[in-house]
Coordinates of N, CA and C in Angstrom, one line a residue:
M168 N 48.7 168.5 122.9 CA 49.0 168.7 121.6 C 50.2 169.4 121.4
N169 N 50.6 170.2 122.1 CA 51.7 171.1 122.0 C 53.0 170.6 122.8
R170 N 52.8 169.4 123.3 CA 54.0 168.9 124.0 C 54.7 167.8 123.2
T171 N 56.0 167.4 123.5 CA 56.6 166.4 122.8 C 57.0 165.4 124.0
I172 N 56.6 164.1 123.7 CA 57.1 163.1 124.7 C 58.5 162.8 124.5
Q173 N 59.3 162.9 125.6 CA 60.7 162.7 125.7 C 61.1 161.2 125.2
Y174 N 62.2 161.0 124.5 CA 62.6 159.7 124.2 C 63.2 159.1 125.5
G175 N 63.3 157.8 125.7 CA 63.7 157.2 126.9 C 65.1 156.5 126.8
S176 N 65.7 156.6 125.5 CA 67.1 156.0 125.4 C 67.8 156.9 124.3
N177 N 68.9 156.4 123.9 CA 69.7 157.0 123.0 C 69.7 156.7 121.6
S178 N 68.6 155.8 121.4 CA 68.4 155.1 120.1 C 68.0 156.1 119.1
L179 N 68.7 156.2 117.9 CA 68.2 157.0 116.8 C 67.0 156.6 116.2
V180 N 66.6 155.2 116.3 CA 65.3 154.8 115.8 C 64.2 155.3 116.6
E181 N 64.4 155.4 118.0 CA 63.2 155.9 118.8 C 63.2 157.4 118.5
R182 N 64.2 158.1 118.2 CA 64.1 159.6 117.9 C 63.4 159.8 116.6
Q183 N 63.6 158.7 115.7 CA 62.9 158.8 114.3 C 61.5 158.7 114.5
F184 N 61.0 157.8 115.3 CA 59.6 157.7 115.6 C 59.1 158.9 116.2
Q185 N 60.0 159.5 117.2 CA 59.4 160.7 117.9 C 59.1 161.8 117.0
A186 N 59.9 162.0 116.0 CA 59.8 163.2 115.0 C 58.6 162.9 114.1
K187 N 58.2 161.7 113.9 CA 57.2 161.4 112.8 C 55.9 161.2 113.4
Y188 N 55.8 160.4 114.6 CA 54.5 159.9 115.0 C 53.7 160.8 115.9
T189 N 52.5 160.7 116.1 CA 51.7 161.6 117.0 C 52.1 161.1 118.4
N190 N 51.8 161.9 119.4 CA 52.1 161.4 120.8 C 51.5 160.1 121.3
A191 N 50.3 159.9 120.9 CA 49.6 158.7 121.3 C 50.3 157.5 120.7
K192 N 50.7 157.6 119.4 CA 51.3 156.4 118.8 C 52.8 156.2 119.2
F193 N 53.5 157.3 119.5 CA 54.7 157.3 119.9 C 54.8 156.6 121.3
A194 N 53.8 156.9 122.1 CA 53.7 156.3 123.4 C 53.6 154.8 123.3
E195 N 52.9 154.3 122.3 CA 52.8 152.7 122.1 C 54.1 152.3 121.6
V196 N 54.9 153.0 120.8 CA 56.2 152.6 120.3 C 57.0 152.4 121.5
Q197 N 57.0 153.4 122.5 CA 57.9 153.4 123.6 C 57.7 152.2 124.6
V198 N 56.4 151.7 124.6 CA 56.2 150.5 125.3 C 56.9 149.2 124.7
E199 N 57.2 149.3 123.5 CA 57.9 148.3 122.8 C 59.4 148.3 123.0
F200 N 59.9 149.7 123.0 CA 61.2 149.8 123.3 C 61.5 149.4 124.8
R201 N 60.6 149.7 125.7 CA 60.9 149.2 127.1 C 60.8 147.6 127.2
G202 N 59.9 147.1 126.4 CA 59.8 145.6 126.5 C 61.0 144.9 125.8
K203 N 61.8 145.6 125.0 CA 63.0 145.1 124.5 C 64.0 144.6 125.6
I204 N 64.0 145.1 126.7 CA 64.8 144.7 127.9 C 64.7 143.3 128.1
N205 N 63.4 142.7 128.0 CA 63.1 141.3 128.4 C 63.4 140.3 127.3
C206 N 64.0 140.8 126.2 CA 64.2 139.9 125.1 C 65.7 139.5 124.9
A207 N 66.0 138.1 124.8 CA 67.2 137.7 124.4 C 67.3 137.1 123.1
T208 N 68.3 137.6 122.4 CA 68.2 137.4 120.9 C 69.6 136.6 120.5
T209 N 69.3 135.5 119.7 CA 70.5 134.7 119.3 C 70.3 134.4 117.7
I210 N 71.4 134.2 117.0 CA 71.4 133.8 115.5 C 70.8 132.4 115.4
K211 N 69.9 132.2 114.5 CA 69.4 130.9 114.2 C 70.2 130.4 113.0
F212 N 70.1 131.1 111.8 CA 70.9 130.8 110.7 C 71.3 132.0 109.8
E213 N 72.2 131.8 108.9 CA 72.5 133.0 108.0 C 72.9 132.5 106.7
V214 N 72.1 133.1 105.6 CA 72.4 132.7 104.2 C 72.5 134.0 103.5
G215 N 73.7 134.3 103.0 CA 73.9 135.5 102.3 C 73.5 136.7 103.1
T216 N 72.7 137.5 102.6 CA 72.3 138.8 103.3 C 71.1 138.5 104.3
I217 N 70.5 137.3 104.1 CA 69.3 137.0 105.0 C 69.8 136.4 106.3
I218 N 69.4 136.7 107.4 CA 69.7 136.2 108.7 C 68.6 136.0 109.5
S219 N 68.4 134.9 110.2 CA 67.3 134.5 111.0 C 67.7 134.7 112.5
Y220 N 66.9 135.2 113.4 CA 67.2 135.3 114.7 C 66.1 134.6 115.6
N221 N 66.5 134.0 116.6 CA 65.5 133.5 117.7 C 65.5 134.6 118.8
V222 N 64.2 135.1 119.0 CA 64.0 136.1 120.2 C 63.3 135.5 121.2
C223 N 63.8 135.3 122.3 CA 63.2 134.6 123.5 C 62.8 135.8 124.5
E224 N 61.5 136.0 124.7 CA 60.9 137.0 125.4 C 60.4 136.4 126.7
D225 N 60.9 137.0 127.9 CA 60.4 136.6 129.2 C 59.2 137.6 129.6
F226 N 58.2 136.9 130.2 CA 57.0 137.7 130.7 C 56.4 137.0 131.9
I227 N 55.6 137.6 132.6 CA 55.0 137.1 133.8 C 53.5 136.8 133.5
F228 N 53.2 135.5 133.8 CA 51.7 135.2 133.6 C 51.3 134.6 135.0
G229 N 50.4 135.4 135.5 CA 50.0 135.0 136.9 C 51.1 135.4 137.9
N230 N 51.6 134.4 138.6 CA 52.8 134.6 139.4 C 54.0 133.9 138.9
Q231 N 53.9 133.3 137.7 CA 55.1 132.6 137.2 C 55.7 133.3 136.0
M232 N 57.0 133.0 136.0 CA 57.8 133.6 134.9 C 57.6 132.6 133.8
K233 N 57.3 133.1 132.5 CA 57.2 132.3 131.3 C 58.0 132.9 130.2
E234 N 58.3 132.2 129.1 CA 59.0 132.7 128.0 C 58.2 132.4 126.6
A235 N 58.4 133.2 125.8 CA 57.9 132.9 124.3 C 58.9 133.1 123.4
K236 N 59.0 132.3 122.3 CA 60.0 132.4 121.3 C 59.5 132.8 120.0
F237 N 60.2 133.8 119.3 CA 59.8 134.2 118.0 C 60.9 134.4 117.1
E238 N 60.6 134.0 115.7 CA 61.6 134.1 114.8 C 61.6 135.4 114.0
V239 N 62.6 136.0 113.9 CA 62.8 137.3 113.2 C 63.7 137.1 112.0
I240 N 63.2 137.5 110.8 CA 64.0 137.4 109.6 C 64.4 138.9 109.2
F241 N 65.7 139.0 109.0 CA 66.2 140.3 108.7 C 67.1 140.2 107.4
N242 N 66.9 141.2 106.5 CA 67.7 141.3 105.2 C 68.7 142.4 105.5
R243 N 69.9 142.1 105.5 CA 70.9 143.2 105.8 C 71.1 144.2 104.5
K244 N 70.8 143.8 103.4 CA 70.8 144.6 102.3 C 69.7 145.5 102.0
S245 N 68.5 145.1 102.1 CA 67.3 145.9 101.9 C 66.8 146.4 103.3
K246 N 67.2 145.9 104.4 CA 66.7 146.3 105.8 C 65.3 145.9 105.9
D247 N 64.9 145.0 105.1 CA 63.5 144.3 105.4 C 63.5 143.4 106.6
I248 N 62.5 143.3 107.3 CA 62.4 142.6 108.6 C 61.0 142.1 108.7
S249 N 60.8 140.9 109.3 CA 59.5 140.4 109.6 C 59.6 139.5 110.9
C250 N 58.5 139.5 111.6 CA 58.5 138.8 112.9 C 57.2 137.9 113.0
Q251 N 57.2 136.7 113.6 CA 56.2 135.9 113.8 C 55.1 136.4 114.6
C252 N 55.3 137.4 115.5 CA 54.3 137.9 116.3 C 53.3 138.8 115.5
L253 N 53.7 139.3 114.3 CA 52.9 140.1 113.3 C 52.3 141.3 114.0
L254 N 52.9 141.9 114.9 CA 52.5 143.2 115.6 C 52.5 144.2 114.5
F255 N 53.5 144.3 113.8 CA 53.4 145.5 112.7 C 52.3 145.3 111.7
E256 N 52.0 144.1 111.4 CA 50.8 143.9 110.4 C 49.5 144.3 111.1
F257 N 49.3 143.9 112.4 CA 48.1 144.1 113.1 C 47.8 145.7 113.6
R258 N 49.0 146.2 114.1 CA 49.0 147.5 114.8 C 49.8 148.6 114.2
G259 N 50.5 148.2 113.2 CA 51.3 149.3 112.5 C 52.5 149.9 113.2
I260 N 52.9 149.3 114.3 CA 54.2 149.7 114.9 C 55.2 148.6 115.0
M261 N 56.4 148.8 115.0 CA 57.5 147.9 115.3 C 57.4 147.1 116.7
C262 N 57.6 145.8 116.7 CA 57.5 145.1 117.8 C 58.8 145.1 118.6
R263 N 58.9 144.7 119.8 CA 60.2 144.7 120.5 C 61.1 143.7 120.1
H264 N 60.6 142.6 119.3 CA 61.5 141.7 118.7 C 62.2 142.2 117.5
F265 N 61.5 143.2 116.7 CA 62.0 143.9 115.6 C 63.3 144.8 116.2
L266 N 63.0 145.5 117.3 CA 63.9 146.4 117.8 C 65.1 145.8 118.5
S267 N 64.9 144.7 119.0 CA 66.0 143.8 119.6 C 67.0 143.5 118.5
V268 N 66.4 143.0 117.4 CA 67.2 142.6 116.2 C 67.9 143.8 115.6
L269 N 67.2 144.9 115.3 CA 67.8 146.1 114.9 C 69.0 146.7 115.7
G270 N 68.8 146.4 117.0 CA 69.9 146.9 118.0 C 71.1 146.1 117.8
I271 N 71.0 144.9 117.6 CA 72.2 143.8 117.3 C 72.8 144.2 116.0
E272 N 71.9 144.5 115.0 CA 72.5 144.7 113.6 C 73.0 146.2 113.6
R273 N 72.9 147.0 114.5 CA 73.3 148.3 114.6 C 72.7 149.2 113.6
V274 N 71.4 149.2 113.3 CA 70.6 149.9 112.4 C 70.2 151.2 113.1
K275 N 70.5 152.2 112.3 CA 70.4 153.5 113.0 C 69.1 154.3 112.4
Q276 N 68.7 154.0 111.2 CA 67.5 154.5 110.7 C 66.7 153.3 110.0
V277 N 65.4 153.2 110.3 CA 64.6 152.2 109.6 C 64.0 152.8 108.4
P278 N 63.7 151.9 107.4 CA 63.2 152.4 106.0 C 61.8 153.1 106.3
S279 N 61.5 154.0 105.5 CA 60.3 154.8 105.6 C 59.1 154.0 105.6
K280 N 59.0 152.8 104.8 CA 57.9 151.9 104.8 C 57.4 151.4 106.2
Y281 N 58.4 151.5 107.2 CA 57.9 150.9 108.4 C 57.4 152.1 109.4
I282 N 57.4 153.3 108.8 CA 56.8 154.4 109.5 C 55.5 154.9 108.7
L283 N 54.4 154.4 109.1 CA 53.2 154.6 108.4 C 52.6 156.0 108.5
S284 N 52.3 156.5 107.3 CA 51.8 157.9 107.3 C 50.4 158.2 108.1
R285 N 49.7 157.0 108.4 CA 48.5 157.2 109.0 C 48.7 157.6 110.4
W286 N 49.8 157.5 111.0 CA 50.1 157.9 112.3 C 51.0 159.1 112.4
S287 N 51.3 159.7 111.2 CA 52.0 160.8 111.2 C 51.4 162.1 111.8
K288 N 52.1 162.8 112.5 CA 51.6 164.1 113.1 C 51.3 165.3 112.1
N289 N 52.0 165.0 110.9 CA 52.0 166.1 109.9 C 50.9 165.9 108.7
I290 N 50.2 164.6 108.8 CA 49.3 164.2 107.8 C 48.0 165.2 107.9
K291 N 47.4 165.5 106.7 CA 46.2 166.3 106.7 C 45.0 165.3 107.0
R292 N 44.4 165.4 108.2 CA 43.4 164.5 108.5 C 41.9 165.0 107.9
R293 N 41.1 163.9 107.8 CA 39.7 164.3 107.2 C 39.0 165.1 108.1
H294 N 39.2 165.0 109.4 CA 38.3 165.8 110.3 C 38.6 167.3 110.2
S295 N 39.6 167.6 109.3 CA 39.6 169.1 109.0 C 38.6 169.6 108.1
Y296 N 37.8 168.7 107.5 CA 36.7 169.0 106.7 C 35.4 169.1 107.4
I297 N 35.4 168.9 108.6 CA 34.1 168.9 109.4 C 33.6 170.4 109.4
K298 N 32.3 170.5 109.1 CA 31.7 171.9 109.1 C 31.7 172.5 110.4
A299 N 32.0 173.8 110.4 CA 31.8 174.5 111.8 C 31.4 175.9 111.4
S300 N 30.6 176.5 112.2 CA 29.9 177.8 112.0 C 31.0 178.9 112.0
Y301 N 32.1 178.7 112.6 CA 33.1 179.9 112.7 C 34.1 179.7 111.7
D302 N 33.9 178.8 110.7 CA 34.9 178.8 109.6 C 34.9 179.9 108.7
K303 N 36.1 180.2 108.0 CA 36.1 181.2 107.1 C 35.3 180.9 105.8
I304 N 34.9 181.9 105.0 CA 34.2 181.6 103.8 C 34.9 180.7 102.8
E305 N 36.2 181.0 102.7 CA 37.1 180.2 101.8 C 37.1 178.7 102.2
L306 N 37.1 178.4 103.5 CA 37.2 177.1 104.0 C 35.8 176.4 103.7
K307 N 34.7 177.1 104.0 CA 33.5 176.6 103.8 C 33.2 176.2 102.3
R308 N 33.7 177.0 101.4 CA 33.7 176.6 100.0 C 34.4 175.4 99.8
M309 N 35.6 175.3 100.3 CA 36.4 174.0 100.1 C 35.7 172.9 100.6
K310 N 35.1 172.8 101.7 CA 34.5 171.7 102.4 C 33.2 171.4 101.6
E311 N 32.5 172.3 101.0 CA 31.4 172.1 100.0 C 31.9 171.3 98.8
R312 N 33.1 171.7 98.3 CA 33.5 171.0 97.2 C 33.9 169.6 97.5
Y313 N 34.6 169.5 98.7 CA 35.0 168.2 99.2 C 33.7 167.2 99.3
D314 N 32.7 167.7 99.9 CA 31.6 167.0 100.1 C 30.9 166.5 98.8
N315 N 30.9 167.4 97.9 CA 30.2 167.0 96.6 C 31.1 166.1 95.9
L316 N 32.5 166.3 96.0 CA 33.4 165.1 95.3 C 33.1 163.8 95.9
C317 N 32.9 163.8 97.2 CA 32.8 162.6 97.9 C 31.4 161.8 97.6
K318 N 30.5 162.6 97.4 CA 29.2 162.1 96.9 C 29.2 161.5 95.6
H319 N 30.0 162.3 94.7 CA 30.1 161.9 93.4 C 30.9 160.5 93.3
F320 N 32.0 160.4 94.0 CA 32.9 159.3 94.0 C 32.1 158.1 94.5
Y321 N 31.2 158.3 95.5 CA 30.5 157.2 96.1 C 29.5 156.7 95.2
N322 N 28.8 157.6 94.4 CA 27.8 157.1 93.4 C 28.5 156.3 92.3
V323 N 29.7 156.9 91.8 CA 30.3 156.1 90.7 C 30.9 154.8 91.2
A324 N 31.4 154.8 92.4 CA 31.9 153.5 92.9 C 30.7 152.4 93.1
E325 N 29.7 152.9 93.5 CA 28.4 152.0 93.6 C 28.0 151.4 92.3
M326 N 28.1 152.2 91.2 CA 27.7 151.8 89.9 C 28.7 150.8 89.3
V327 N 29.9 151.1 89.4 CA 30.9 150.1 88.7 C 31.3 149.0 89.6
A328 N 31.0 149.0 90.8 CA 31.5 147.8 91.7 C 31.0 146.4 91.3
N329 N 29.9 146.5 90.5 CA 29.3 145.2 90.1 C 30.0 144.6 88.9
S330 N 30.9 145.3 88.3 CA 31.5 144.9 87.1 C 33.1 145.0 87.2
E331 N 33.8 143.9 87.1 CA 35.2 143.9 87.3 C 35.9 144.7 86.1
E332 N 35.4 144.6 84.9 CA 36.0 145.4 83.7 C 35.7 146.8 84.0
A333 N 34.6 147.2 84.4 CA 34.4 148.7 84.8 C 35.2 149.2 85.9
S334 N 35.3 148.3 86.9 CA 36.2 148.7 88.0 C 37.7 148.9 87.7
N335 N 38.1 148.0 86.8 CA 39.5 148.1 86.2 C 39.7 149.4 85.4
L336 N 38.8 149.8 84.6 CA 38.7 150.9 83.8 C 38.7 152.1 84.6
L337 N 37.9 152.1 85.6 CA 37.9 153.3 86.6 C 39.3 153.5 87.3
H338 N 39.9 152.3 87.7 CA 41.2 152.4 88.4 C 42.2 153.0 87.4
I339 N 42.2 152.6 86.1 CA 43.2 153.1 85.1 C 42.9 154.7 85.0
T340 N 41.7 155.0 84.9 CA 41.4 156.4 84.7 C 41.8 157.3 85.8
L341 N 41.5 156.9 87.0 CA 41.9 157.6 88.2 C 43.4 157.6 88.3
H342 N 44.1 156.5 88.0 CA 45.5 156.5 88.1 C 46.2 157.6 87.1
N343 N 45.6 157.5 85.9 CA 46.1 158.5 84.8 C 45.9 159.8 85.4
F344 N 44.7 160.1 85.9 CA 44.4 161.5 86.4 C 45.3 162.0 87.6
T345 N 45.5 160.9 88.4 CA 46.4 161.2 89.7 C 47.8 161.5 89.1
S346 N 48.1 160.8 88.0 CA 49.7 161.0 87.6 C 49.8 162.4 87.0
N347 N 48.7 162.9 86.3 CA 48.7 164.3 85.7 C 48.5 165.3 86.5
L348 N 48.0 165.0 87.9 CA 47.4 166.0 88.7 C 48.4 167.1 89.1
P349 N 49.7 166.9 89.4 CA 50.6 167.9 89.7 C 50.6 169.0 88.5
T350 N 50.7 168.5 87.2 CA 50.8 169.5 86.0 C 49.3 170.1 86.1
I351 N 48.2 169.5 86.2 CA 46.9 170.3 86.2 C 46.8 171.3 87.2
C352 N 47.3 170.9 88.4 CA 47.1 171.9 89.5 C 48.0 173.1 89.3
S353 N 49.2 172.8 88.8 CA 50.2 173.8 88.4 C 49.6 174.9 87.4
S354 N 48.9 174.3 86.4 CA 48.4 175.1 85.4 C 47.3 176.0 85.9
L355 N 46.5 175.3 86.8 CA 45.3 176.0 87.4 C 45.6 177.0 88.2
N356 N 46.7 176.8 89.0 CA 47.2 177.7 90.1 C 47.8 179.0 89.4
K357 N 48.4 178.8 88.2 CA 49.0 179.8 87.5 C 47.9 180.7 86.9
H358 N 46.8 180.1 86.4 CA 45.7 180.9 85.8 C 45.0 181.6 86.9
S359 N 44.8 181.1 88.0 CA 44.3 181.7 89.2 C 45.0 182.8 89.7
N360 N 46.4 182.7 89.6 CA 47.2 183.7 90.2 C 47.1 184.9 89.2
D361 N 47.0 184.7 87.8 CA 47.0 185.7 86.9 C 45.5 186.5 87.0
E362 N 44.6 185.7 87.3 CA 43.3 186.4 87.6 C 43.3 187.2 88.9
D363 N 43.9 186.7 89.9 CA 44.1 187.5 91.2 C 44.9 188.7 90.9
I364 N 46.0 188.7 90.1 CA 46.8 190.0 89.8 C 45.9 190.9 89.1
A365 N 45.0 190.5 88.1 CA 44.2 191.4 87.3 C 43.2 192.0 88.2
N366 N 42.7 191.2 89.2 CA 41.6 191.8 90.1 C 42.3 192.8 91.1
N367 N 43.5 192.5 91.4 CA 44.1 193.5 92.5 C 44.4 194.7 91.8
L368 N 45.0 194.6 90.5 CA 45.1 195.9 89.8 C 43.9 196.7 89.4
S369 N 42.7 196.0 89.2 CA 41.5 196.7 89.1 C 41.0 197.3 90.3
E370 N 41.4 196.7 91.4 CA 41.0 197.2 92.7 C 41.8 198.4 93.0
E371 N 43.1 198.4 92.8 CA 44.1 199.4 93.2 C 43.8 200.6 92.1
C372 N 43.6 200.4 90.9 CA 43.4 201.5 89.9 C 42.1 201.3 89.2
P373 N 41.0 201.7 90.0 CA 39.7 201.7 89.4 C 39.5 202.5 88.2
I374 N 38.7 202.0 87.2 CA 38.6 202.7 85.9 C 37.2 203.4 85.9
H375 N 37.3 204.8 85.7 CA 36.0 205.6 85.8 C 35.7 206.0 84.4
S376 N 34.5 206.6 84.3 CA 34.1 207.2 83.1 C 35.0 208.4 82.7
P377 N 35.1 208.8 81.4 CA 35.9 210.0 81.1 C 35.3 211.3 81.7
T378 N 36.2 212.2 82.0 CA 35.9 213.5 82.5 C 35.0 214.3 81.5
R379 N 33.9 214.7 82.0 CA 33.0 215.6 81.0 C 33.7 216.9 80.8
V380 N 33.8 217.3 79.4 CA 34.5 218.5 78.9 C 33.5 219.4 78.3
A381 N 33.4 220.6 78.7 CA 32.5 221.6 78.2 C 32.7 222.0 76.7
R382 N 31.8 222.0 75.9 CA 32.1 222.2 74.4 C 32.3 223.7 74.2
K383 N 32.9 224.1 73.1 CA 33.1 225.4 72.7 C 31.8 226.0 72.2
G384 N 31.7 227.3 72.5 CA 30.4 228.1 72.1 C 29.3 227.9 73.0

């Protein structure tokens, strides 16, 4: 977990994946970078910013050398790319045919939509909410709130799933709530911080009963 897999080329695209992806997923990406060596790429046609490539990949099947051809469509303006092998759609990583075309087009950085957050090493995973006996009290409370919310969400989804109108209404409600969530969280955090300051002041300067004073006479 504490090591970084070294990149095998001087490609900035490979370094981009190295910085974003987990070690396991980056190892899969590197397999595709090595497989790019076996690909021969030629232009099929070009219309405006859209260009089509034929990518011929050599591979060994049994003891015989065979080849497979794939068409890759690339948009030079938007940097959109698609391949007949559909590896990105099935496994979420760029195929060797993608990488071969990107090398010819001299693309140095791929759009963020081709770097899926599900493989990111910095994303907050759900397994962080698994209960453990050695967790701090604050984390246990957070996990209890998380479990209760999940149960509530599950019950609501089960009730509204039978109705398309109710499902659409729930989607709209959740979308509106999510849109206002940063403002709500900011307001709640400010209120919580004010309470913490008041509690800290009361702890630092405890209030006692007045000192008893002897009466005259």
